[in-house]
Coordinates of C-alpha atoms in Angstrom, one line a residue:
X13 CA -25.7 -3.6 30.6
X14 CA -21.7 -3.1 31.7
X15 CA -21.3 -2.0 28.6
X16 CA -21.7 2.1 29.9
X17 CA -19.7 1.1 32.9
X18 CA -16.7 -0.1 30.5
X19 CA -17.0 3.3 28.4
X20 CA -17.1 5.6 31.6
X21 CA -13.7 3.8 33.0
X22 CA -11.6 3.7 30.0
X23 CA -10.1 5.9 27.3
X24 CA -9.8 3.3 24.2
X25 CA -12.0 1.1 22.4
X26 CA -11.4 -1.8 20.4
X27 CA -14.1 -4.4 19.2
X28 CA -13.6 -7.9 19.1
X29 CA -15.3 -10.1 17.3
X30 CA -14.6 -13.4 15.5
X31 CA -16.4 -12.5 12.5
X32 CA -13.9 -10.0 11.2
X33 CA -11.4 -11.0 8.1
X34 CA -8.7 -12.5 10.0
X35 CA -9.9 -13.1 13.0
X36 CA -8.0 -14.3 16.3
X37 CA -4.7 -13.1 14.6
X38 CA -5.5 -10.0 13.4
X39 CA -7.4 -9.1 16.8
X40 CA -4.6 -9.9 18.7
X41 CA -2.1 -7.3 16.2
X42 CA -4.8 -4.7 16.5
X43 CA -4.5 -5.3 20.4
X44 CA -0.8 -4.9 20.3
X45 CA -1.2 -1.0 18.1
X46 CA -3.6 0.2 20.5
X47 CA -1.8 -0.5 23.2
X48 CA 1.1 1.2 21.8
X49 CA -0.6 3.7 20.4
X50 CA -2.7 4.7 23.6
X51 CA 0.8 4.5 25.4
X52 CA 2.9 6.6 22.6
X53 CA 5.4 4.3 22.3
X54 CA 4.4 3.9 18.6
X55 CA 1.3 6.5 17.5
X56 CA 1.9 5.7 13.7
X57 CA 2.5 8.8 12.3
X58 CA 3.5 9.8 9.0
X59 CA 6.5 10.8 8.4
X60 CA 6.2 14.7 6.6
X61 CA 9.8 15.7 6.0
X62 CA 9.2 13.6 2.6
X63 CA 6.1 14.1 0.3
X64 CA 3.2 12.0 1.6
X65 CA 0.2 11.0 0.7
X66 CA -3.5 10.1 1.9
X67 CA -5.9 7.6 0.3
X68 CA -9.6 8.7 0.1
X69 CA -11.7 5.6 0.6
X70 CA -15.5 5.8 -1.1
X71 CA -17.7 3.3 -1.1
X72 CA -20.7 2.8 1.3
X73 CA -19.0 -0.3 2.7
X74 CA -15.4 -1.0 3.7
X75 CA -16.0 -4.7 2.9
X76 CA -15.8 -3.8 -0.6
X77 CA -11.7 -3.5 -0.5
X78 CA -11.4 -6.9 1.0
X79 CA -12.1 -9.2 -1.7
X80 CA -9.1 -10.3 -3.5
X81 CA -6.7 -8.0 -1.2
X82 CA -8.3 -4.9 -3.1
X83 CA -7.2 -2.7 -0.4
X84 CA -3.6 -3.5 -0.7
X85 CA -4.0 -2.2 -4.6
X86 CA -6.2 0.8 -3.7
X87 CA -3.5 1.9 -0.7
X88 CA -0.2 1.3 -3.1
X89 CA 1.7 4.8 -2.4
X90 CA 0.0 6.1 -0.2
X91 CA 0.9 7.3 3.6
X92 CA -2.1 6.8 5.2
X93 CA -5.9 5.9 4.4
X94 CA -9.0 8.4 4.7
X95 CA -12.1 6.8 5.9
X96 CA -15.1 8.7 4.5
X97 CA -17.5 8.3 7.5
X98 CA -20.0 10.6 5.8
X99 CA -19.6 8.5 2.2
X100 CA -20.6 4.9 4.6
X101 CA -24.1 3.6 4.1
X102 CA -23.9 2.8 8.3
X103 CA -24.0 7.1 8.8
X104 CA -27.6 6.9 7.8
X105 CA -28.8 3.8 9.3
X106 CA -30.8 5.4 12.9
X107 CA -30.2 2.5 15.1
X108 CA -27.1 2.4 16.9
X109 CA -24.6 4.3 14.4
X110 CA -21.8 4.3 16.4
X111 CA -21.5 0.6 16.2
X112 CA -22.0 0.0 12.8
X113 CA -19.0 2.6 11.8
X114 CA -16.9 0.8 14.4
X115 CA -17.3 -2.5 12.4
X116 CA -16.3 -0.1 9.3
X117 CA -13.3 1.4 11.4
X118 CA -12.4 -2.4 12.4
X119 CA -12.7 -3.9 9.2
X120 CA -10.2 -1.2 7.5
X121 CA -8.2 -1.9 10.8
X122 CA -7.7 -5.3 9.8
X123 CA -7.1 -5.2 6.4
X124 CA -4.3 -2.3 6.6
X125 CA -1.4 -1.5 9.1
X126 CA -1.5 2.1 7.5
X127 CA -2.4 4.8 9.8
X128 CA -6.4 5.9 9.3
X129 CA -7.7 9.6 8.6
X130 CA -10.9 9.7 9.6
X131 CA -13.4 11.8 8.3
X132 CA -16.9 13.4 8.5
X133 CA -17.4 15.4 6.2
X134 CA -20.2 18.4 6.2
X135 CA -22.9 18.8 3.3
X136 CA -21.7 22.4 3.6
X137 CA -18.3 21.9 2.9
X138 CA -18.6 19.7 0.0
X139 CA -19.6 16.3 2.1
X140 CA -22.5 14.0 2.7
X141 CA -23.1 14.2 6.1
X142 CA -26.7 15.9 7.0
X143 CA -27.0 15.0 10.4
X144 CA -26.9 17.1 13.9
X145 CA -23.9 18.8 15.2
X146 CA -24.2 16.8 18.1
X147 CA -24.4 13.5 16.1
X148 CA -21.1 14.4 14.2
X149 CA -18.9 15.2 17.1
X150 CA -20.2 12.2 19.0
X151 CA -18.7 10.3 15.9
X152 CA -15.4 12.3 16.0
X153 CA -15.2 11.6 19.7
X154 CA -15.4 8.3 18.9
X155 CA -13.3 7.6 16.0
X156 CA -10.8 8.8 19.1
X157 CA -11.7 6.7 21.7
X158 CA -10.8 3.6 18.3
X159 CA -7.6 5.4 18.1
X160 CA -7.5 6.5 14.5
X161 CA -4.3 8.2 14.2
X162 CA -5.6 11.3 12.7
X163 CA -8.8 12.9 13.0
X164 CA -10.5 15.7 10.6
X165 CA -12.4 18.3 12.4
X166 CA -13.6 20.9 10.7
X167 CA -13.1 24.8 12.3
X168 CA -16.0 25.6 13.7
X169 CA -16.9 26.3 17.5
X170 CA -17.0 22.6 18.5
X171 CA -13.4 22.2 17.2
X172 CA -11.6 23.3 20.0
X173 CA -13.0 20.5 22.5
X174 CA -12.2 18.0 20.0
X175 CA -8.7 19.4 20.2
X176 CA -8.6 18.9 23.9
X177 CA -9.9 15.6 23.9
X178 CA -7.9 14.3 21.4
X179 CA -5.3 12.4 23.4
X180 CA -2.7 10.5 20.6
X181 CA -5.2 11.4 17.7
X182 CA -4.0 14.8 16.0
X183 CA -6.4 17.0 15.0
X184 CA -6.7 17.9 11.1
X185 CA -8.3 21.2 11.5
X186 CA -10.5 21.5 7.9
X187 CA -11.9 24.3 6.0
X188 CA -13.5 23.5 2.4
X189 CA -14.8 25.8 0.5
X190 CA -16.4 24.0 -2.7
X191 CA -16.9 27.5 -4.8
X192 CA -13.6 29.3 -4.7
X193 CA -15.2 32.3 -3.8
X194 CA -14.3 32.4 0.2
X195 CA -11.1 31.1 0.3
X196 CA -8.9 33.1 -1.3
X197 CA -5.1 32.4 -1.6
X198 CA -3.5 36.0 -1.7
X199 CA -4.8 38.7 0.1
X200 CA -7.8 37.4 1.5
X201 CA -8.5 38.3 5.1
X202 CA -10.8 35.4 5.6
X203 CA -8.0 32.8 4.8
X204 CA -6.1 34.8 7.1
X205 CA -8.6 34.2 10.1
X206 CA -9.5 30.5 9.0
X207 CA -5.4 29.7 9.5
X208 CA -5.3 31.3 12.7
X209 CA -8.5 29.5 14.2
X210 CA -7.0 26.6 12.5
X211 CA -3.5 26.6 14.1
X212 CA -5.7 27.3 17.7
X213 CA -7.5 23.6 17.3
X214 CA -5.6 20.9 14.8
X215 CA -2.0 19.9 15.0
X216 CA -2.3 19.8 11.2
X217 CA -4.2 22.7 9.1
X218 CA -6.3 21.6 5.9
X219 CA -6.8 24.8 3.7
X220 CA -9.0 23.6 0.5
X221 CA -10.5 25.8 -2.3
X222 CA -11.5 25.4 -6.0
X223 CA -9.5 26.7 -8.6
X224 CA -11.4 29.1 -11.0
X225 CA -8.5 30.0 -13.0
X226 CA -5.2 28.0 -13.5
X227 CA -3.1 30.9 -11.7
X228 CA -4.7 29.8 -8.4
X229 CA -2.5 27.1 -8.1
X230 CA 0.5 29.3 -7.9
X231 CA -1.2 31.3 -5.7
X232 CA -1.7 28.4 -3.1
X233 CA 1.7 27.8 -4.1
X234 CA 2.9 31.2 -2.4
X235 CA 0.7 30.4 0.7
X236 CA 2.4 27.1 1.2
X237 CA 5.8 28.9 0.9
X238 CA 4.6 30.9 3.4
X239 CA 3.1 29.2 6.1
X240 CA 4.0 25.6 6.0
X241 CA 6.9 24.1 7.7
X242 CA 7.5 20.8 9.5
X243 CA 6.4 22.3 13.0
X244 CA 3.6 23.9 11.5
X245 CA 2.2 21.6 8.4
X246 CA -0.2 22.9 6.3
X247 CA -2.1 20.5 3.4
X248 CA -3.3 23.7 0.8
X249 CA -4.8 22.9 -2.4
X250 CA -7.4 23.6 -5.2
X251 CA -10.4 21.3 -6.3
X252 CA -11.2 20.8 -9.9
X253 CA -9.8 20.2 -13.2
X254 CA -7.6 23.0 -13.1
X255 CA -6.6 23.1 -9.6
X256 CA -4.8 19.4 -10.1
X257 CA -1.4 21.2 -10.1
X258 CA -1.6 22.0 -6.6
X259 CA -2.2 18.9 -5.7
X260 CA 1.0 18.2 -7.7
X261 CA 2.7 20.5 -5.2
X262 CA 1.1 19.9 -2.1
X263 CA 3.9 19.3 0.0
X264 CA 2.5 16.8 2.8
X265 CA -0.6 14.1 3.0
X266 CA -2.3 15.2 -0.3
X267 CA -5.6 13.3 -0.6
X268 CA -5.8 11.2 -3.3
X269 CA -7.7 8.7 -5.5
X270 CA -7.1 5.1 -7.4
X271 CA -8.2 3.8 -10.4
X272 CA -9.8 1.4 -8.6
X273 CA -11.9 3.1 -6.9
X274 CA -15.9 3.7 -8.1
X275 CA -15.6 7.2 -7.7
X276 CA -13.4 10.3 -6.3
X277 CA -14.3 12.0 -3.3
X278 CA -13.6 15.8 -4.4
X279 CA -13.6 17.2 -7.9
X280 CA -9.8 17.0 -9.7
X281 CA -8.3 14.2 -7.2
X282 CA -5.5 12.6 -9.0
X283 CA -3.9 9.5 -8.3
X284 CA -0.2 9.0 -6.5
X285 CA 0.5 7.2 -9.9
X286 CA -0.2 10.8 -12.0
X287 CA 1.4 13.0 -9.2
X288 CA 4.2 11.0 -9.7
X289 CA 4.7 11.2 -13.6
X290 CA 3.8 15.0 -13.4
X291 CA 6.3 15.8 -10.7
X292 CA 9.3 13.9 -12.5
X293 CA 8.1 15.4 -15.7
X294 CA 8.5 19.2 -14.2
X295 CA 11.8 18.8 -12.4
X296 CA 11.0 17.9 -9.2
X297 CA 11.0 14.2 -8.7
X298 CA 14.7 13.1 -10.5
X299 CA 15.5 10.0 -11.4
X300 CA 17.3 7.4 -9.4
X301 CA 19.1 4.4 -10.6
X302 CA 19.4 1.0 -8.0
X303 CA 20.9 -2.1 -8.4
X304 CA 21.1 -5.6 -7.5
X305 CA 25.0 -6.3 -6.3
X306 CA 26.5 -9.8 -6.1
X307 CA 27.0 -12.4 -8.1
X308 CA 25.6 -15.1 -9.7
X309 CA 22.4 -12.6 -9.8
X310 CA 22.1 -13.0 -14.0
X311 CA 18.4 -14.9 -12.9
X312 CA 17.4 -12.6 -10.1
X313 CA 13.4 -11.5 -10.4
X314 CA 14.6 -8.3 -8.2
X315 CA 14.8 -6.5 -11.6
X316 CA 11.6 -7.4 -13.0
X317 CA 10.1 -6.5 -9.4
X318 CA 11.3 -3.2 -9.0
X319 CA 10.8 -1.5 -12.2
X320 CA 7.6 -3.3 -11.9
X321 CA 6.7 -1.0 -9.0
X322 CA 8.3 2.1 -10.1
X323 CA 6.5 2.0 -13.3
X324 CA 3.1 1.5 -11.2
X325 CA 3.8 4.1 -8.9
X326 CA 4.9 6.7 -11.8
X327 CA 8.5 6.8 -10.9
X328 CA 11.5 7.4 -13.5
X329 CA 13.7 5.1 -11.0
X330 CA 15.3 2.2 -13.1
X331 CA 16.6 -1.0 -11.4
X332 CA 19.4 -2.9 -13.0
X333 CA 22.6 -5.7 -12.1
X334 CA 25.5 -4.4 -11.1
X335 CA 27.4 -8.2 -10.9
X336 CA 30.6 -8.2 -9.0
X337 CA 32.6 -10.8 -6.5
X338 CA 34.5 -7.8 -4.9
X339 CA 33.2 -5.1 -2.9
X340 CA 35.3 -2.4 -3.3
X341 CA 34.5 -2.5 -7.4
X342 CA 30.8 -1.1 -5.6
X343 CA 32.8 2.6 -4.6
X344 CA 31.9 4.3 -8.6
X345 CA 28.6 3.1 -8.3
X346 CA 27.8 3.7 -4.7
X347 CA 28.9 7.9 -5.2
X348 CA 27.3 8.4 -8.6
X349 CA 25.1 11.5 -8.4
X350 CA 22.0 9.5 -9.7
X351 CA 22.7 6.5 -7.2
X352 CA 19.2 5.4 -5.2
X353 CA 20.1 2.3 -3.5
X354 CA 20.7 -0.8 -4.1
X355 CA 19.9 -4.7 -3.0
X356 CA 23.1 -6.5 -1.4
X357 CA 23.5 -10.5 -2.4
X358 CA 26.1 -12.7 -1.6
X359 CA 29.2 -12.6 -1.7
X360 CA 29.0 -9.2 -0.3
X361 CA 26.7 -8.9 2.8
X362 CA 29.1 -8.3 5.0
X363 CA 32.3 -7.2 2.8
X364 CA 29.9 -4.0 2.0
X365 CA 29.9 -2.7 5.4
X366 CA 33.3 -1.1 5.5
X367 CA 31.9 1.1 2.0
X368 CA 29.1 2.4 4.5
X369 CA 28.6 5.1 7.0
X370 CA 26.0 4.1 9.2
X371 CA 24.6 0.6 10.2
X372 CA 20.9 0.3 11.6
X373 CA 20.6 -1.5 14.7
X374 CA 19.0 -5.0 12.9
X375 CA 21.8 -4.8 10.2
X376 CA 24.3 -4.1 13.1
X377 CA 22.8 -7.0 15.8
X378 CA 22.3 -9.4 12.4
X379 CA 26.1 -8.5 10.8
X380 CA 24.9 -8.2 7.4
X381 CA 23.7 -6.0 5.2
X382 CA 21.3 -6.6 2.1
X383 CA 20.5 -3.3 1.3
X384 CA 21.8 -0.1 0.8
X385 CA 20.4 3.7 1.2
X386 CA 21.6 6.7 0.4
X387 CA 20.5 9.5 3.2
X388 CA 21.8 13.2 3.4
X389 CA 24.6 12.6 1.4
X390 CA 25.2 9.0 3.5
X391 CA 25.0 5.4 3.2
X392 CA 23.2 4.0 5.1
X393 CA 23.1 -0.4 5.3
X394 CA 20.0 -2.1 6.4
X395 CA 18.5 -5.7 6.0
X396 CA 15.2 -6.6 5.1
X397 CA 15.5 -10.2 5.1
X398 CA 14.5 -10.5 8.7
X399 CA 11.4 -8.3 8.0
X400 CA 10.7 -10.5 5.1
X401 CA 10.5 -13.7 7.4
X402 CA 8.8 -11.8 9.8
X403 CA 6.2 -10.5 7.1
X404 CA 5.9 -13.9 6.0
X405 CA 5.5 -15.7 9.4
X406 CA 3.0 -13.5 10.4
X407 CA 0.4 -13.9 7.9
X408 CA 0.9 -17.7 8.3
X409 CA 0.5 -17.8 12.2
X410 CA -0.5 -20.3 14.1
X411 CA 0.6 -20.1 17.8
X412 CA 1.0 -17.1 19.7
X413 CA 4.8 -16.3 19.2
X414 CA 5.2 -15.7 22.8
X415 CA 4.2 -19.2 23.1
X416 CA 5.7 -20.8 20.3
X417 CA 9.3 -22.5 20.0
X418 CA 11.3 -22.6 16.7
X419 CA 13.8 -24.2 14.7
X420 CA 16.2 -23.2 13.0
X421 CA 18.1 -25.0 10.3
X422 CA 21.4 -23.7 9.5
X423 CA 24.3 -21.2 10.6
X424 CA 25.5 -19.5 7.7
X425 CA 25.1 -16.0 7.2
X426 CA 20.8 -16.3 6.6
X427 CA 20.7 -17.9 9.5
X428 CA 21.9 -14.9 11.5
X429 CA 18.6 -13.1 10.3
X430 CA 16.3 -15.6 11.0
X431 CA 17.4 -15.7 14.6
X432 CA 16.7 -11.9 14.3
X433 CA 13.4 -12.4 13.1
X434 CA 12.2 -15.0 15.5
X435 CA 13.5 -12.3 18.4
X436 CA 11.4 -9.6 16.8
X437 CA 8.3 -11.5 17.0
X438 CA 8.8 -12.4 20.1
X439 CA 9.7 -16.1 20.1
X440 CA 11.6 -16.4 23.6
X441 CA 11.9 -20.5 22.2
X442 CA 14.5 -21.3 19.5
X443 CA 16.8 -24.8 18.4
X444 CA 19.2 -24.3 16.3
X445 CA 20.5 -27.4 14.1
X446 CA 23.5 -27.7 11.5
X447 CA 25.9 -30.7 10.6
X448 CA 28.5 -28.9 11.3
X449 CA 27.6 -28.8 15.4
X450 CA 30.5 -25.9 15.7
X451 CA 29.0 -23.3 14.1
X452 CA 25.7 -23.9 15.5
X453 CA 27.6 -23.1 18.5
X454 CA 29.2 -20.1 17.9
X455 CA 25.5 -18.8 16.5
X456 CA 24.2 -19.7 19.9
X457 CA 26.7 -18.4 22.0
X458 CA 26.3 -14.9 19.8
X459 CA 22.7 -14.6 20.0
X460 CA 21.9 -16.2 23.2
X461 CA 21.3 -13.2 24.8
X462 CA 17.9 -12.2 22.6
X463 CA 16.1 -15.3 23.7
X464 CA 14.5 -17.5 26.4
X465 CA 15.9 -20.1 25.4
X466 CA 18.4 -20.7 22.3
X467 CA 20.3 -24.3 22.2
X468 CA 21.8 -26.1 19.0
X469 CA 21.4 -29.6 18.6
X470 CA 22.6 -32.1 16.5
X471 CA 20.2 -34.4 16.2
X472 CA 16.7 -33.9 14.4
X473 CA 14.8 -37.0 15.3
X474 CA 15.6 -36.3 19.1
X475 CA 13.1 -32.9 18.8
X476 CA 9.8 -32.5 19.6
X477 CA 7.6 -30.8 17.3
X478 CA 8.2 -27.1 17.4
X479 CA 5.5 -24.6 16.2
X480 CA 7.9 -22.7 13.4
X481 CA 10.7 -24.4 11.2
X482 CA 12.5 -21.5 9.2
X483 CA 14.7 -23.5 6.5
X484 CA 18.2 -21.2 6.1
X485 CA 20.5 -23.5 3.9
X486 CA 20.1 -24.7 -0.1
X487 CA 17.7 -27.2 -1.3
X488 CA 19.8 -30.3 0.2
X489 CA 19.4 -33.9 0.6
X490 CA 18.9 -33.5 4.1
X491 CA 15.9 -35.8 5.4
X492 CA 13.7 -34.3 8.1
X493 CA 12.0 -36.7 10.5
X494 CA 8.1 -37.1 10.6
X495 CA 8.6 -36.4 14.2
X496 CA 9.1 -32.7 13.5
X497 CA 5.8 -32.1 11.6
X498 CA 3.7 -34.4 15.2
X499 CA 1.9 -30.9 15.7
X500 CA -0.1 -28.6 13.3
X501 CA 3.0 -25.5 11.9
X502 CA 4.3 -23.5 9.5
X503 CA 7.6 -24.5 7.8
X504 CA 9.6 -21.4 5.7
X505 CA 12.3 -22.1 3.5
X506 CA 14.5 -19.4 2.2
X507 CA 15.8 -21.5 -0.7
X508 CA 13.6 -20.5 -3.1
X509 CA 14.9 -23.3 -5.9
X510 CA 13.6 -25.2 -6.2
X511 CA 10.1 -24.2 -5.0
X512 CA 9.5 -27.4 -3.6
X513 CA 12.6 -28.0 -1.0
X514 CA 13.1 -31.4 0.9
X515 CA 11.8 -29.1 4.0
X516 CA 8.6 -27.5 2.3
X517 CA 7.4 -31.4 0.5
X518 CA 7.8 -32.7 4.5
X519 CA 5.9 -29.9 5.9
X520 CA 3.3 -30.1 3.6
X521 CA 2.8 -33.8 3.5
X522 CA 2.0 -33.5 7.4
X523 CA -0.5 -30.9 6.8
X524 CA 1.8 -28.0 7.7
X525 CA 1.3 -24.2 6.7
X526 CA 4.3 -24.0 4.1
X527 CA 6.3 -20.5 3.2
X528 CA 8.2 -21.0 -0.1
X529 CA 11.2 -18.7 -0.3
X530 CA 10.2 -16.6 -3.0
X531 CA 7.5 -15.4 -1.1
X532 CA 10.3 -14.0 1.4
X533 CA 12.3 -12.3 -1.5
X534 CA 9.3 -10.5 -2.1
X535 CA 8.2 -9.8 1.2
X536 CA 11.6 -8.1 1.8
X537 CA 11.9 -6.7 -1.4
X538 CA 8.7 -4.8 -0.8
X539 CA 10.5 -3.3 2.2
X540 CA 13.8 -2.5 0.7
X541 CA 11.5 -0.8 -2.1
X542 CA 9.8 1.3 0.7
X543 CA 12.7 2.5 2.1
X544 CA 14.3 3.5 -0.9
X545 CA 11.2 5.2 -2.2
X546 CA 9.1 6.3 0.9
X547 CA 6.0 5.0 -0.5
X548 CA 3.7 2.2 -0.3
X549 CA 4.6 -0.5 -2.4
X550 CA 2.6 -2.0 -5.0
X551 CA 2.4 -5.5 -3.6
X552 CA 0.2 -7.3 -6.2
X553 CA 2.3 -5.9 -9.3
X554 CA 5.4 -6.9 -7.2
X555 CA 4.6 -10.3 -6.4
X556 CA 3.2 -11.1 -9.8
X557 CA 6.3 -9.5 -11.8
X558 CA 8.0 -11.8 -10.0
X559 CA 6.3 -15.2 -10.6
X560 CA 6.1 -14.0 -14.1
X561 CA 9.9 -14.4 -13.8
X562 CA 10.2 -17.2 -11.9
X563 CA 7.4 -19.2 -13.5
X564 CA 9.3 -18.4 -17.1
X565 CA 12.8 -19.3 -16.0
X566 CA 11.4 -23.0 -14.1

């Protein structure tokens, strides 16, 4: 009965209900986007100065990508994720629509932190949706009350007040014609008029015909030279068989399909996999070599990880070992013309920095840097090892981390980012223990000022339980006292040999959630990988390529 009431006072929407994968967690992160999304202080955008691409979801039910972390597989390299809302089973149901494709929109929410497209597409131009005009902009008025970060309209006389209403959505202002006939590439005055109405109503213009001959591809070729830029982005391509080379050369969020997936949702959609190979076989994608810096790193799974997800994505990239004690042997490597980045292991985390011209703020606050990427003729140093404990730690939580207190054991140079990480998620709470009580000190007194409350001790058995134990030194003989495990946690340990550490056996026994490290090398791997490459990473192949390895070599 409030419900109405609710509606008529606010501007955003989110459902919440226990029955959706993930639950309490995954509510509370959906919470946290909307909120920053409805406020703009993060609306999820793509980025479009690089190629991108868009995902086109088909099945009748979302639920069908979240068995065995399907959606993860179907998503690898893509941008964002298009939500078919025509293509859903719930459009046709009569009784209550709207909240059945909310469940839909939630469920895809849940399962993906990737921005959504969403989509309603008309019978006319080469959709399934047969209902009422009204019907179709009262879902596209909703799908922006969820907050789906982009919104297809197609131009007609309804688009405009879409455009108005549409708040932090943009507007993907859509014309398909399915014949080829209409829309014309060169010299066609309706194209012409469809742009301009276009432009009026969508923050982003979506221009789509059918090839008839292979020459049409050029031809949308020389309309995207000519009205596409980065204030004015235009997605312009051909359907069918022989169109596929324009979607080779669409320059931004070029729909695409998976193998995975039952069936495409236009005629001639092509993978992010064959885009790839095609592009790097015409020119336009060259190839970059990265490597894993350091030493001992003879054993390293980052190889077999890497090319593991360049292969899967279509990429000529090739990841090798570059082993060295001394950072300035890294200067050859570093300003070859082919160099892509590379992965930073001890002894040279920090010893890199002087080679490099910028810092980001994490690498700069944590005073190491574990990876390396090259940016407009820079280097630039990063590190993902915070983002792979905080990757990690959130997928295992268990207390709200504004609530939570955590212990860290260790001051060395890992510890520094697991300090960062517990600040970025929040945790105001944080120990710090090491048997040498002086540099626990010094770690305190440096980072003091990013938490609540950060103390070193020097005694373990004098703790009470925290909620997080993140594990920053090698497997030792160090005992850990049943009195840190009184209360249900999660312990991580970024010694990843052995797999089972004196701290992960402890955790465990006491019925703690336990993070081995090589699920943090992967974790932050899959970001270093993202950064260098600007795609999705393949997380499955990833994380398998690498127990392969590790499995063979323990």
């Amino acid at each position: 009965r409030r419900k109405p009431l609710y509606k008529e006072a606010s501007n955003y929407e989110i459902l919440v209900d226990k029955r959706l994968p993930g639950a309490w967690p995954k509510i509370e992160q959906e919470f946290v986007r909307l909120v920053s999304f409805a406020s703009g202080r993060d609306c999820n955008r793509v980025d479009l100065a690089h190629s991108s691409y868009f995902v086109s979801l088909t099945a009748k039910d979302v639920g069908e990508y979240l068995e065995d972390d399907r959606l993860a597989a179907v998503t690898a390299g893509a941008h964002a994720v298009e939500l078919r809302a025509d293509l859903l089973a719930a459009i046709d149901d009569e009784d209550d629509v709207l909240a059945k494709l909310q469940w839909q929109f939630a469920m895809l929410r849940h399962a993906t932190s990737l921005p959504v497209v969403f989509t309603v597409r008309t019978v006319a131009q080469g959709g399934a949706f047969r209902g009422s005009d009204d019907q179709r902009l009262s879902i596209l008025h909703a799908a922006i009350r969820w907050g789906a970060e982009y919104v297809d309209v197609e131009v007609d006389t309804h688009a405009a007040a879409l455009y108005a209403a549409r708040r932090n959505s943009l507007i993907i202002a859509s014309h398909h014609d399915p014949t080829g006939k209409q829309l014309r590439w060169s010299q066609c005055e309706f194209t012409t008029e469809i742009l301009h109405r276009a432009r009026a109503c969508g923050d982003i213009v979506k221009l789509i015909s059918f090839a008839n001959q292979w020459s049409d591809n050029m031809d949308c070729l020389e309309f995207v030279k000519r009205h596409h830029s980065l204030k004015t982005p235009l997605i312009a391509l051909n359907m069918g068989y022989e169109g596929q080379m324009s979607r080779v050369l669409c320059p931004v969020l070029t729909p695409v399909t998976h193998p995975l997936l039952a069936a495409k949702a236009a005629p001639g959609q092509i993978s992010v996999q064959q885009i790839n190979v095609a592009r790097a076989t015409a020119g336009l994608l060259p190839a970059r070599k990265m490597a894993l810096c350091g030493t001992p790193i003879q054993h390293s799974p980052s190889p077999a990880m890497h090319n593991a997800a360049f292969s899967a994505l279509g990429l000529p990239h090739v990841y090798g070992l570059f082993e060295t004690a001394e950072a300035s042997s890294l200067t050859d490597l570093f300003a070859a013309p082919e160099f892509g980045g590379a992965s930073i292991t001890i002894p040279l985390k920090q010893s890199v920095i002087p080679l490099l011209d910028q810092l980001t703020p994490a690498a700069r606050r944590i005073g190491a840097v574990n990876t390396v990427i090259p940016v407009g003729g820079k280097l630039l140093g990063d590190n993902t090892d915070y983002l792979g404990i905080v990757g990690c730690l959130r997928r295992s939580q268990v207390t709200a981390f504004p609530k939570a207190t955590a212990l860290v054991v260790g001051a060395g140079g890992t510890s520094r980012a697991a300090l960062y990480a517990l600040y970025a998620l929040g945790i105001g709470s944080v120990i710090v223990y090491n048997r040498t009580a002086q540099r626990a000190d010094e770690l305190v007194v440096e980072f003091s000022e990013l938490f609540t409350s950060l103390v070193a001790v020097s005694d373990l058995a004098a703790l009470e339980s925290p909620d997080y134990i993140v594990g920053t030194i090698p497997a030792s003989d160090l005992v850990y006292p049943d009195s840190l495990f009184a209360k249900v946690g999660v312990a991580l340990d970024m010694a990843y040999k052995p797999r089972w550490t004196p701290l992960l056996e402890s955790a465990q026994r006491h019925g703690w959630s336990v993070v081995p490290g090589v699920d943090v090398l992967i974790e932050q791997g899959i970001h270093q990988l993202e950064k260098w490459t600007h795609l999705t990473a393949p997380t499955k192949i990833m994380a398998d390529a690498v127990y392969t390895k590790y499995n063979a070599d323990n």
